[in-house]
Short mmCIF file of C-alpha atoms in Angstrom, two decimals:
data_model
loop_
_atom_site.label_atom_id
_atom_site.label_comp_id
_atom_site.label_asym_id
_atom_site.label_seq_id
_atom_site.Cartn_x
_atom_site.Cartn_y
_atom_site.Cartn_z
CA MET Q 1 -16.43 -12.94 59.70
CA THR Q 2 -19.22 -10.52 58.78
CA ARG Q 3 -20.97 -10.31 55.42
CA ARG Q 4 -19.20 -7.04 54.71
CA SER Q 5 -15.80 -8.60 55.28
CA CYS Q 6 -16.64 -11.48 52.94
CA ALA Q 7 -17.60 -9.01 50.19
CA LEU Q 8 -14.39 -7.11 50.70
CA TYR Q 9 -12.27 -10.23 50.36
CA ALA Q 10 -14.24 -11.40 47.29
CA VAL Q 11 -13.80 -8.10 45.48
CA GLY Q 12 -10.08 -8.11 46.24
CA ILE Q 13 -9.61 -11.65 44.94
CA ILE Q 14 -11.59 -10.98 41.74
CA CYS Q 15 -9.69 -7.75 41.15
CA ALA Q 16 -6.32 -9.45 41.55
CA HIS Q 17 -7.27 -12.29 39.18
CA LEU Q 18 -8.58 -9.94 36.49
CA LEU Q 19 -5.48 -7.75 36.58
CA VAL Q 20 -3.06 -10.68 36.55
CA ILE Q 21 -4.89 -12.48 33.73
CA GLY Q 22 -5.40 -9.31 31.67
CA ILE Q 23 -1.80 -8.13 31.98
CA GLY Q 24 -0.56 -11.64 31.26
CA LEU Q 25 -2.63 -11.86 28.09
CA MET Q 26 -1.43 -8.41 27.02
CA VAL Q 27 2.22 -9.28 27.54
CA ALA Q 28 1.85 -12.61 25.76
CA GLN Q 29 -0.34 -11.01 23.03
CA VAL Q 30 -2.43 -14.17 22.93
CA PHE Q 31 -5.55 -12.74 21.31
CA ARG Q 32 -3.56 -10.67 18.85
CA THR Q 33 -1.65 -13.77 17.80
CA ILE Q 34 -4.92 -15.66 17.39
CA MET Q 35 -6.31 -12.97 15.08
CA HIS Q 36 -3.10 -12.70 13.08
CA ASN Q 37 -3.05 -16.46 12.53
CA ARG Q 38 -6.66 -16.29 11.43
CA LEU Q 39 -5.83 -13.56 8.90
CA LYS Q 40 -2.90 -15.59 7.56
CA LYS Q 41 -5.21 -18.54 6.95
CA GLU Q 42 -8.04 -16.55 5.39
CA ILE Q 43 -6.04 -14.22 3.13
CA VAL Q 44 -4.89 -16.83 0.63
CA LEU Q 45 -5.45 -17.26 -3.11
CA VAL Q 46 -7.63 -20.37 -3.03
CA GLU Q 47 -11.24 -21.02 -3.95
CA GLY Q 48 -13.63 -19.95 -1.22
CA SER Q 49 -11.18 -17.69 0.63
CA ARG Q 50 -12.10 -14.21 1.76
CA VAL Q 51 -10.08 -12.52 -1.01
CA PHE Q 52 -10.11 -14.90 -3.97
CA GLU Q 53 -13.04 -13.43 -5.89
CA SER Q 54 -11.95 -9.83 -5.38
CA TRP Q 55 -8.45 -10.82 -6.52
CA LYS Q 56 -9.84 -12.28 -9.75
CA THR Q 57 -12.19 -9.36 -10.40
CA PRO Q 58 -11.19 -6.25 -8.40
CA PRO Q 59 -14.33 -4.22 -7.54
CA PRO Q 60 -12.77 -0.73 -7.19
CA PRO Q 61 -12.80 1.27 -10.46
CA VAL Q 62 -9.40 1.85 -12.06
CA TYR Q 63 -8.78 4.92 -14.21
CA MET Q 64 -6.04 5.39 -16.77
CA GLU Q 65 -5.10 8.93 -17.77
CA TYR Q 66 -2.79 9.79 -20.66
CA PHE Q 67 -0.89 13.10 -20.86
CA PHE Q 68 0.97 14.01 -24.06
CA PHE Q 69 3.79 16.47 -24.67
CA ASN Q 70 3.01 18.53 -27.74
CA VAL Q 71 6.17 19.90 -29.38
CA THR Q 72 5.83 23.57 -30.30
CA ASN Q 73 9.20 24.25 -32.04
CA VAL Q 74 10.09 21.26 -34.21
CA LYS Q 75 12.03 23.20 -36.85
CA GLU Q 76 14.01 25.15 -34.28
CA PHE Q 77 14.87 21.97 -32.37
CA LEU Q 78 16.11 20.19 -35.50
CA ASN Q 79 18.32 23.23 -36.08
CA GLY Q 80 19.86 22.97 -32.63
CA ALA Q 81 17.51 24.94 -30.37
CA LYS Q 82 16.21 23.77 -27.02
CA PRO Q 83 12.94 21.83 -27.47
CA GLU Q 84 9.75 23.30 -26.05
CA VAL Q 85 6.78 21.13 -25.15
CA ARG Q 86 3.31 21.72 -23.75
CA GLN Q 87 1.49 19.15 -21.69
CA VAL Q 88 -1.92 18.15 -23.08
CA GLY Q 89 -4.30 15.97 -21.10
CA PRO Q 90 -5.69 14.06 -19.45
CA TYR Q 91 -7.42 11.71 -21.83
CA ALA Q 92 -9.13 9.41 -19.36
CA TYR Q 93 -10.26 5.82 -19.72
CA ARG Q 94 -12.02 3.46 -17.36
CA GLU Q 95 -9.81 0.41 -17.04
CA TYR Q 96 -11.51 -2.96 -16.57
CA ARG Q 97 -9.19 -5.68 -15.35
CA TYR Q 98 -9.72 -9.27 -14.36
CA LYS Q 99 -7.80 -12.52 -14.05
CA ASP Q 100 -8.60 -14.89 -16.90
CA ASN Q 101 -8.09 -18.67 -17.15
CA VAL Q 102 -7.41 -18.96 -13.42
CA SER Q 103 -6.40 -22.44 -12.29
CA MET Q 104 -4.72 -24.01 -9.28
CA VAL Q 105 -1.34 -25.66 -9.85
CA GLU Q 106 1.22 -27.57 -7.77
CA ASP Q 107 -1.48 -29.22 -5.63
CA GLY Q 108 -3.04 -25.89 -4.74
CA LYS Q 109 0.22 -24.27 -3.61
CA MET Q 110 0.20 -21.93 -6.61
CA VAL Q 111 -2.36 -20.32 -8.91
CA SER Q 112 -1.99 -19.27 -12.55
CA GLY Q 113 -3.86 -16.67 -14.56
CA TYR Q 114 -3.75 -13.93 -17.19
CA ASN Q 115 -4.13 -10.24 -16.34
CA THR Q 116 -6.61 -9.06 -18.96
CA LYS Q 117 -7.27 -5.33 -19.34
CA SER Q 118 -9.69 -3.32 -21.45
CA PHE Q 119 -10.26 0.43 -21.72
CA VAL Q 120 -13.35 2.59 -22.27
CA PHE Q 121 -12.99 6.31 -23.00
CA LEU Q 122 -14.52 8.76 -20.49
CA ARG Q 123 -15.32 12.07 -22.15
CA GLU Q 124 -16.39 13.76 -18.88
CA ARG Q 125 -12.94 13.19 -17.37
CA SER Q 126 -10.98 14.24 -20.46
CA VAL Q 127 -9.84 17.56 -21.91
CA GLY Q 128 -10.94 16.78 -25.43
CA ASP Q 129 -11.83 14.24 -28.08
CA PRO Q 130 -8.96 11.82 -28.79
CA THR Q 131 -10.20 11.22 -32.34
CA VAL Q 132 -9.94 14.93 -33.12
CA ASP Q 133 -7.13 16.42 -31.01
CA ASN Q 134 -3.74 16.39 -32.75
CA ILE Q 135 -0.36 15.98 -31.04
CA THR Q 136 3.03 16.75 -32.58
CA THR Q 137 5.58 14.38 -31.10
CA VAL Q 138 8.55 12.15 -31.82
CA ASN Q 139 8.06 9.75 -34.72
CA ILE Q 140 8.89 6.61 -32.74
CA PRO Q 141 8.76 4.13 -35.69
CA ALA Q 142 11.17 6.32 -37.68
CA TRP Q 143 13.60 6.61 -34.78
CA ALA Q 144 13.39 2.88 -34.13
CA VAL Q 145 14.39 2.19 -37.75
CA MET Q 146 17.09 4.88 -37.68
CA ASN Q 147 18.48 3.36 -34.50
CA LYS Q 148 18.77 -0.02 -36.24
CA VAL Q 149 21.01 1.34 -39.00
CA LYS Q 150 23.00 3.92 -37.04
CA ASP Q 151 26.16 1.78 -36.98
CA SER Q 152 26.38 1.69 -40.80
CA TYR Q 153 26.84 4.96 -42.65
CA PHE Q 154 25.81 3.37 -45.94
CA LYS Q 155 22.61 1.86 -44.51
CA ALA Q 156 21.80 5.10 -42.73
CA THR Q 157 22.18 7.07 -45.97
CA MET Q 158 19.94 4.66 -47.87
CA MET Q 159 17.38 4.75 -45.09
CA SER Q 160 17.38 8.56 -45.13
CA VAL Q 161 16.53 8.51 -48.83
CA TRP Q 162 13.84 5.91 -48.24
CA MET Q 163 12.30 7.95 -45.42
CA THR Q 164 12.17 11.03 -47.63
CA SER Q 165 10.43 9.11 -50.37
CA VAL Q 166 7.63 7.91 -48.07
CA GLY Q 167 7.34 11.22 -46.21
CA SER Q 168 8.60 9.92 -42.86
CA ASP Q 169 10.14 12.65 -40.68
CA PRO Q 170 11.76 12.64 -37.22
CA PHE Q 171 8.55 14.17 -35.84
CA THR Q 172 4.95 13.44 -36.70
CA THR Q 173 1.51 14.90 -36.03
CA ARG Q 174 -1.20 12.40 -35.19
CA THR Q 175 -4.47 12.28 -33.27
CA VAL Q 176 -4.41 11.08 -29.68
CA ASP Q 177 -6.43 8.04 -30.72
CA GLU Q 178 -3.87 7.11 -33.39
CA LEU Q 179 -0.92 7.56 -31.06
CA LEU Q 180 -2.55 5.37 -28.44
CA TRP Q 181 -4.35 2.60 -30.29
CA GLY Q 182 -2.43 2.50 -33.53
CA TYR Q 183 -2.07 3.75 -37.10
CA GLU Q 184 -0.43 2.39 -40.21
CA ASP Q 185 3.00 3.92 -40.46
CA PRO Q 186 4.22 4.56 -44.06
CA LEU Q 187 7.84 3.62 -43.29
CA LEU Q 188 6.88 0.38 -41.57
CA SER Q 189 4.49 -0.44 -44.41
CA ARG Q 190 7.29 -0.04 -46.97
CA LEU Q 191 9.68 -2.18 -44.89
CA ALA Q 192 7.02 -4.85 -44.36
CA ARG Q 193 7.11 -5.63 -48.08
CA THR Q 194 10.53 -7.20 -47.63
CA GLN Q 195 10.04 -8.26 -44.00
CA PRO Q 196 6.64 -9.96 -43.68
CA ASP Q 197 7.00 -10.43 -39.91
CA LEU Q 198 7.32 -6.68 -39.37
CA GLU Q 199 4.24 -5.05 -37.86
CA LYS Q 200 2.89 -2.20 -40.03
CA ILE Q 201 0.74 -0.71 -37.27
CA PHE Q 202 2.25 1.34 -34.48
CA GLY Q 203 0.60 2.64 -31.33
CA LEU Q 204 1.74 3.19 -27.77
CA MET Q 205 -1.15 0.99 -26.56
CA TYR Q 206 -1.51 -1.08 -29.72
CA LYS Q 207 -2.91 -4.57 -28.97
CA LYS Q 208 -3.23 -3.72 -25.28
CA ASN Q 209 -6.99 -3.19 -25.23
CA GLY Q 210 -8.67 -6.45 -24.27
CA SER Q 211 -5.37 -8.29 -24.11
CA ASN Q 212 -2.90 -9.50 -21.47
CA ASP Q 213 0.84 -9.58 -20.78
CA GLY Q 214 1.09 -13.37 -20.69
CA GLU Q 215 0.62 -16.03 -18.06
CA PHE Q 216 1.53 -15.36 -14.45
CA VAL Q 217 1.97 -18.02 -11.77
CA TYR Q 218 1.57 -16.83 -8.18
CA HIS Q 219 2.13 -18.21 -4.70
CA THR Q 220 -1.18 -18.66 -2.88
CA GLY Q 221 0.29 -17.77 0.53
CA GLN Q 222 -0.89 -21.01 2.17
CA GLU Q 223 2.60 -22.18 3.10
CA ASN Q 224 3.92 -18.74 4.04
CA TYR Q 225 1.75 -15.65 4.30
CA LEU Q 226 4.71 -13.49 3.19
CA ASP Q 227 4.51 -15.21 -0.23
CA TYR Q 228 0.87 -14.22 -0.77
CA GLY Q 229 0.51 -13.01 -4.37
CA ARG Q 230 4.23 -13.29 -5.11
CA VAL Q 231 5.03 -13.96 -8.76
CA VAL Q 232 6.70 -17.32 -9.36
CA THR Q 233 6.95 -17.21 -13.16
CA TRP Q 234 5.96 -14.87 -15.99
CA GLN Q 235 5.47 -16.27 -19.48
CA GLY Q 236 6.95 -19.51 -18.20
CA GLN Q 237 10.16 -17.89 -16.95
CA SER Q 238 11.38 -17.46 -13.38
CA GLN Q 239 14.20 -15.20 -14.60
CA LEU Q 240 14.23 -12.47 -17.24
CA THR Q 241 16.74 -12.33 -20.07
CA PHE Q 242 16.73 -8.61 -20.86
CA TRP Q 243 19.50 -7.42 -18.56
CA THR Q 244 23.15 -8.13 -17.85
CA SER Q 245 23.06 -9.52 -14.29
CA ASN Q 246 21.12 -12.20 -12.44
CA GLN Q 247 20.00 -9.69 -9.84
CA SER Q 248 18.55 -7.37 -12.50
CA ASN Q 249 16.83 -10.29 -14.24
CA SER Q 250 15.17 -11.54 -11.04
CA ILE Q 251 11.38 -11.53 -10.85
CA ASN Q 252 10.65 -10.27 -7.36
CA GLY Q 253 7.47 -9.46 -5.49
CA SER Q 254 3.86 -9.36 -6.64
CA ASP Q 255 2.35 -7.93 -9.81
CA GLY Q 256 1.07 -4.92 -7.86
CA SER Q 257 -2.47 -6.24 -7.36
CA ALA Q 258 -1.97 -8.16 -4.07
CA PHE Q 259 0.16 -7.72 -0.97
CA HIS Q 260 0.54 -9.91 2.08
CA PRO Q 261 -1.24 -8.99 5.33
CA LEU Q 262 0.46 -7.72 8.49
CA LEU Q 263 2.76 -5.25 6.74
CA GLU Q 264 5.63 -3.64 8.60
CA LYS Q 265 6.95 -0.13 8.08
CA ASN Q 266 10.54 -1.28 7.76
CA GLU Q 267 9.98 -3.77 4.95
CA ARG Q 268 10.66 -3.23 1.27
CA LEU Q 269 7.86 -4.13 -1.15
CA TYR Q 270 8.86 -5.54 -4.52
CA ILE Q 271 6.66 -5.28 -7.59
CA PHE Q 272 7.27 -6.88 -10.96
CA THR Q 273 5.96 -4.76 -13.83
CA PRO Q 274 6.07 -6.04 -17.42
CA ASP Q 275 5.81 -2.45 -18.72
CA LEU Q 276 9.29 -1.74 -17.34
CA CYS Q 277 10.54 -5.29 -17.96
CA ARG Q 278 11.90 -5.43 -14.40
CA SER Q 279 11.08 -5.51 -10.71
CA ILE Q 280 11.08 -2.32 -8.68
CA TYR Q 281 10.78 -1.77 -4.95
CA MET Q 282 8.92 0.64 -2.72
CA GLU Q 283 9.60 1.82 0.83
CA PHE Q 284 7.45 3.26 3.60
CA GLU Q 285 6.98 7.02 3.48
CA LYS Q 286 4.21 8.00 5.91
CA ASP Q 287 0.91 7.07 7.57
CA VAL Q 288 -2.26 8.06 5.71
CA GLU Q 289 -6.00 7.45 6.01
CA VAL Q 290 -8.45 6.71 3.19
CA LYS Q 291 -12.21 6.58 3.85
CA GLY Q 292 -11.57 5.97 7.52
CA ILE Q 293 -9.13 3.13 6.86
CA PRO Q 294 -5.56 3.54 8.21
CA ALA Q 295 -2.85 2.88 5.64
CA TYR Q 296 0.90 2.93 5.07
CA ARG Q 297 2.10 4.86 2.04
CA PHE Q 298 4.88 3.14 0.10
CA THR Q 299 6.76 4.95 -2.68
CA PRO Q 300 9.73 4.10 -4.93
CA PRO Q 301 12.85 5.89 -3.65
CA ARG Q 302 15.38 7.64 -5.87
CA SER Q 303 17.66 4.59 -5.67
CA VAL Q 304 15.27 2.51 -7.83
CA LEU Q 305 16.30 4.38 -10.99
CA ALA Q 306 19.61 5.70 -9.69
CA SER Q 307 22.78 5.56 -11.77
CA LYS Q 308 25.28 2.79 -11.16
CA GLU Q 309 27.46 5.33 -9.36
CA GLU Q 310 24.70 6.11 -6.86
CA ASN Q 311 23.44 2.54 -6.66
CA PRO Q 312 25.91 -0.11 -7.89
CA ALA Q 313 23.12 -2.73 -7.88
CA ASN Q 314 21.64 -0.96 -10.93
CA GLU Q 315 24.66 -1.63 -13.12
CA GLY Q 316 22.90 -4.70 -14.50
CA PHE Q 317 20.25 -2.46 -16.08
CA CYS Q 318 22.80 -0.78 -18.33
CA VAL Q 319 22.24 -2.13 -21.83
CA SER Q 320 25.92 -1.45 -22.45
CA PRO Q 321 28.56 0.58 -20.55
CA LYS Q 322 27.93 3.49 -22.93
CA GLU Q 323 24.18 3.36 -22.38
CA CYS Q 324 23.98 4.00 -18.64
CA LEU Q 325 21.90 7.12 -18.97
CA GLY Q 326 22.00 8.47 -15.42
CA THR Q 327 19.78 8.77 -12.37
CA GLY Q 328 16.06 8.78 -13.00
CA LEU Q 329 16.11 6.93 -16.35
CA LEU Q 330 15.82 3.34 -17.53
CA LYS Q 331 16.44 2.36 -21.13
CA VAL Q 332 13.94 -0.38 -21.95
CA SER Q 333 15.00 -1.03 -25.55
CA PRO Q 334 15.91 -4.70 -24.79
CA CYS Q 335 12.21 -5.49 -24.32
CA ARG Q 336 10.94 -3.02 -26.94
CA LYS Q 337 12.44 -4.66 -30.03
CA GLY Q 338 15.47 -2.40 -29.92
CA ALA Q 339 13.54 0.88 -30.09
CA PRO Q 340 15.35 3.70 -28.23
CA VAL Q 341 12.62 3.95 -25.58
CA VAL Q 342 13.50 5.31 -22.15
CA ALA Q 343 11.29 5.10 -19.05
CA SER Q 344 11.19 7.64 -16.23
CA PHE Q 345 8.81 9.20 -13.78
CA PRO Q 346 6.64 12.06 -15.17
CA HIS Q 347 8.48 15.31 -15.91
CA PHE Q 348 11.71 13.50 -14.91
CA TYR Q 349 10.69 13.46 -11.25
CA LEU Q 350 13.58 12.10 -9.10
CA ALA Q 351 15.92 12.38 -12.12
CA GLU Q 352 19.06 14.47 -12.50
CA SER Q 353 18.35 18.14 -13.10
CA LYS Q 354 20.12 18.11 -16.47
CA PHE Q 355 17.30 16.05 -17.98
CA VAL Q 356 14.71 18.48 -16.64
CA ASN Q 357 16.59 21.53 -17.86
CA ALA Q 358 17.13 20.09 -21.35
CA ILE Q 359 13.40 20.29 -22.17
CA GLY Q 360 11.35 23.46 -21.95
CA GLY Q 361 8.04 22.85 -20.19
CA MET Q 362 9.22 20.32 -17.58
CA SER Q 363 8.15 20.98 -13.98
CA PRO Q 364 8.43 17.89 -11.77
CA GLU Q 365 6.20 17.96 -8.68
CA ARG Q 366 5.89 15.36 -5.98
CA THR Q 367 2.11 15.74 -5.67
CA HIS Q 368 1.36 15.13 -9.35
CA HIS Q 369 4.21 12.90 -10.46
CA GLN Q 370 5.01 10.54 -7.59
CA THR Q 371 4.04 6.86 -7.74
CA PHE Q 372 2.58 5.56 -4.49
CA LEU Q 373 0.70 2.70 -2.84
CA ASP Q 374 -1.55 3.17 0.20
CA LEU Q 375 -1.94 -0.22 1.87
CA ASN Q 376 -3.87 -1.16 4.98
CA PRO Q 377 -1.15 -2.81 7.10
CA THR Q 378 -3.46 -5.36 8.75
CA THR Q 379 -5.03 -6.84 5.62
CA GLY Q 380 -2.60 -5.73 2.87
CA VAL Q 381 -5.57 -4.34 0.92
CA ILE Q 382 -4.89 -1.51 -1.54
CA VAL Q 383 -7.01 1.45 -0.44
CA ARG Q 384 -5.49 3.96 -2.86
CA ALA Q 385 -2.76 3.85 -5.47
CA SER Q 386 -1.30 5.81 -8.34
CA LYS Q 387 1.15 4.42 -10.88
CA ARG Q 388 2.85 7.18 -12.86
CA ALA Q 389 5.37 6.56 -15.60
CA GLN Q 390 6.70 8.49 -18.58
CA ILE Q 391 7.70 7.27 -22.02
CA ASN Q 392 10.67 9.03 -23.61
CA VAL Q 393 12.76 8.50 -26.72
CA LEU Q 394 16.52 8.85 -26.94
CA LEU Q 395 17.33 11.21 -29.82
CA SER Q 396 20.90 11.57 -31.09
CA ARG Q 397 22.92 12.54 -34.14
CA ILE Q 398 23.14 9.72 -36.70
CA GLY Q 399 25.77 9.74 -39.40
CA GLY Q 400 24.29 9.57 -42.89
CA MET Q 401 21.04 11.27 -41.86
CA PRO Q 402 21.26 15.00 -42.55
CA ARG Q 403 18.14 15.87 -40.52
CA THR Q 404 19.88 14.84 -37.30
CA ARG Q 405 23.18 16.66 -37.81
CA HIS Q 406 22.32 19.46 -35.35
CA LEU Q 407 21.03 17.18 -32.61
CA ASN Q 408 22.72 16.37 -29.35
CA ASP Q 409 21.78 13.38 -27.20
CA THR Q 410 18.36 14.27 -25.81
CA ILE Q 411 15.88 12.29 -23.71
CA PHE Q 412 12.71 13.50 -25.37
CA PRO Q 413 9.38 13.08 -23.50
CA VAL Q 414 6.43 11.67 -25.46
CA MET Q 415 3.71 11.05 -22.87
CA PHE Q 416 3.09 9.89 -19.31
CA ILE Q 417 0.37 7.82 -17.71
CA ASN Q 418 -1.44 8.05 -14.41
CA GLU Q 419 -3.10 4.75 -13.48
CA SER Q 420 -5.07 5.32 -10.28
CA VAL Q 421 -7.53 3.55 -8.01
CA VAL Q 422 -9.36 4.34 -4.77
CA ILE Q 423 -11.21 1.69 -2.80
CA ASP Q 424 -14.97 1.76 -3.38
CA ASP Q 425 -17.43 2.38 -0.54
CA ALA Q 426 -18.70 -1.21 -0.35
CA SER Q 427 -15.19 -2.66 -0.14
CA ALA Q 428 -14.20 0.02 2.38
CA ALA Q 429 -17.15 -0.95 4.60
CA ARG Q 430 -16.08 -4.61 4.53
CA VAL Q 431 -12.50 -3.72 5.41
CA GLN Q 432 -13.65 -1.46 8.26
CA LYS Q 433 -15.84 -4.26 9.65
CA LEU Q 434 -12.94 -6.71 9.51
CA LEU Q 435 -10.60 -4.21 11.16
CA LEU Q 436 -13.18 -3.63 13.91
CA ILE Q 437 -13.35 -7.35 14.66
CA VAL Q 438 -9.56 -7.61 14.66
CA THR Q 439 -9.28 -4.60 16.98
CA LEU Q 440 -11.92 -5.85 19.44
CA VAL Q 441 -10.52 -9.36 19.67
CA SER Q 442 -6.89 -8.21 19.79
CA ASN Q 443 -7.69 -5.73 22.57
CA PHE Q 444 -9.85 -8.09 24.63
CA PRO Q 445 -7.11 -8.25 27.32
CA LEU Q 446 -7.47 -4.48 27.69
CA PHE Q 447 -11.14 -5.03 28.51
CA ILE Q 448 -10.15 -7.53 31.19
CA VAL Q 449 -7.57 -5.12 32.62
CA GLY Q 450 -10.15 -2.32 32.53
CA LEU Q 451 -12.67 -4.47 34.40
CA GLY Q 452 -9.94 -5.35 36.88
CA GLY Q 453 -9.22 -1.64 37.30
CA ILE Q 454 -12.89 -0.95 38.04
CA MET Q 455 -12.92 -3.76 40.63
CA LEU Q 456 -9.75 -2.28 42.14
CA VAL Q 457 -11.50 1.06 42.58
CA VAL Q 458 -14.47 -0.69 44.21
CA PHE Q 459 -12.12 -2.62 46.47
CA ILE Q 460 -10.33 0.56 47.56
CA ILE Q 461 -13.66 2.28 48.29
CA LEU Q 462 -14.91 -0.66 50.37
CA LEU Q 463 -11.60 -0.83 52.19
CA ILE Q 464 -11.73 2.86 53.08
CA ARG Q 465 -15.34 2.61 54.27
CA ALA Q 466 -14.55 -0.45 56.39
CA ARG Q 467 -11.60 1.33 57.99
CA LYS Q 468 -13.74 4.40 58.74
CA GLN Q 469 -16.44 2.28 60.42
CA LYS Q 470 -13.85 0.46 62.52
CA ASN Q 471 -12.39 3.75 63.73
CA GLU Q 472 -15.90 5.01 64.56
CA VAL Q 473 -16.61 1.96 66.79
CA LYS Q 474 -13.36 2.47 68.67
CA ARG Q 475 -14.15 6.13 69.21
CA ILE Q 476 -17.57 5.31 70.71
CA VAL Q 477 -16.13 2.71 73.12
CA PHE Q 478 -13.44 5.02 74.46
CA THR Q 479 -15.74 8.01 74.95
CA LYS Q 480 -18.82 6.22 76.51
CA PRO Q 481 -18.03 6.87 80.35
CA LEU Q 482 -18.00 10.56 79.66
CA TYR Q 483 -21.60 10.59 78.53
CA ALA Q 484 -23.27 7.61 80.36
CA THR Q 485 -25.52 8.21 83.57
CA SER Q 486 -24.57 5.99 86.57
CA THR Q 487 -27.35 4.41 88.70
CA GLU Q 488 -24.99 3.06 91.37
CA ASP Q 489 -26.10 5.59 94.01
CA ASP Q 490 -29.77 4.88 93.35
CA THR Q 491 -29.60 1.10 93.94
CA SER Q 492 -29.09 -0.95 97.12
CA TYR Q 493 -28.11 -4.59 97.38
CA VAL Q 494 -29.93 -6.59 100.10
CA PRO Q 495 -30.16 -10.30 100.78
CA VAL Q 496 -33.39 -11.99 99.73
CA ASN Q 497 -33.56 -14.10 102.93
CA SER Q 498 -31.51 -15.17 105.88
CA LYS Q 499 -30.43 -18.49 104.38
CA GLU Q 500 -27.91 -17.04 101.98
CA LYS Q 501 -24.97 -18.47 103.90
CA ASP Q 502 -26.60 -21.88 104.45
CA ASP Q 503 -26.90 -22.71 100.71
CA PRO Q 504 -23.38 -23.28 99.37
CA GLN Q 505 -24.72 -24.94 96.21
CA ASN Q 506 -26.79 -22.08 94.86
CA GLY Q 507 -24.67 -19.25 96.17
CA THR Q 508 -25.96 -16.02 97.53
CA TYR Q 509 -29.30 -14.53 96.49
CA ILE Q 510 -29.27 -10.81 96.23
CA GLY Q 511 -32.23 -8.58 95.63
CA LEU Q 512 -32.08 -5.14 94.13
CA THR Q 513 -34.34 -2.58 95.72
CA PRO Q 514 -34.46 1.13 95.39
CA LYS Q 515 -33.00 3.16 98.20
CA VAL Q 516 -35.45 4.85 100.47
CA ASP Q 517 -34.70 8.30 101.64
CA ALA Q 518 -34.34 8.15 105.42
CA GLN Q 519 -35.85 11.54 105.85
CA ALA Q 520 -38.95 10.63 103.90
#
């Protein structure tokens, strides 16, 4: 066997091994499984893990924007006309959030903490000065009190007189700062004289600057990566008590700050939000990319706030059979001390058209009013998010209160929020580096198959060259008599001596001598 043949066989054997091993590893997804198991072990809420510190103190900046609906025809509305509002905003704040009093519980299987938030006003991102700009809107404290006495004509009449005496009307004009962070309401102050436990200060964000929503207990994800960040209890409860069914009172999913790695497009993400006093879910919408990081966009579908007719599972969120308001709305009065507060998406996005048409100035748009989460599917990291929700008040005619006699049931918008975040450059670089490692290791079998493919090409080239050389040798052998010069006629064979026949042992000795021309 020649050296060239040995090389040919060696290349063929190496090529076959590389292809078989590479394809086998690809089919078995060995390296991908190794990386996924590594991610499951590293993305856990324990001290020293890859994500623990960023979970406690998220590095990306969070911004909270407030948009108010300024009422432009209060008198006409109280006399039965369609209300007209004008959106004013944003008033932007930098939101600082961190987990406070973090401790491991249940032998490290769970972790507890408090979600503390604080807000700092950003003038450069806002339309005006919140301490100066005035907004005319629904007088929520007055309507909360009116709602308490609506079932008693006598109490309602007395309350109407009391409201007139303190100058409390169904609508009020306050600065943005007062509406957000609190002001002393005259009606509440008068009532507090006989009810010491009643809070005299009212504000949509009162006591929410530098405070928290209570203690959360989370799964660490060590036992099951799907449980990473999932809420176990809130304020010591594993079930809520606001609603009328066990399903509605269930605390499902995370608090919106952490999601398990290795997300799938067909899964439903649950998020528990204390602001809505319930869990909601989000579903995959489309693929997006943020700062070079691939992500899945999840959004809440219409069914989340659908009526009980559209989604029977929502029947438990009806405060009473008469208070099922319809698709796109959620009455949250059970967790708002009985106040007639209704939650929705901004401008009644995804709600029934009748709610949009009832208020002049509403224009729901997907781009500006949709809530969404952009999550990297490999790590579960939030790369971009926007939480948008609207606060409304249910206004209706109340017997014994003359100022409401021309009113029909109206879901009146007060303001909406836009809480947004985009991953910062430093965090994005770390995620990209991690994704690069995951991609390289997971696709290592492709490298082996590629190398095997290159060896296959080399093997084919060597095989073709060897076959060509073999054919060339055969061609030379078969064509040689046509071109060779014979010397048979120029040579004579003569015995060397006369003893050629007498030496049987050594045979015959023959000498070769040139022929001599006889004529020479």
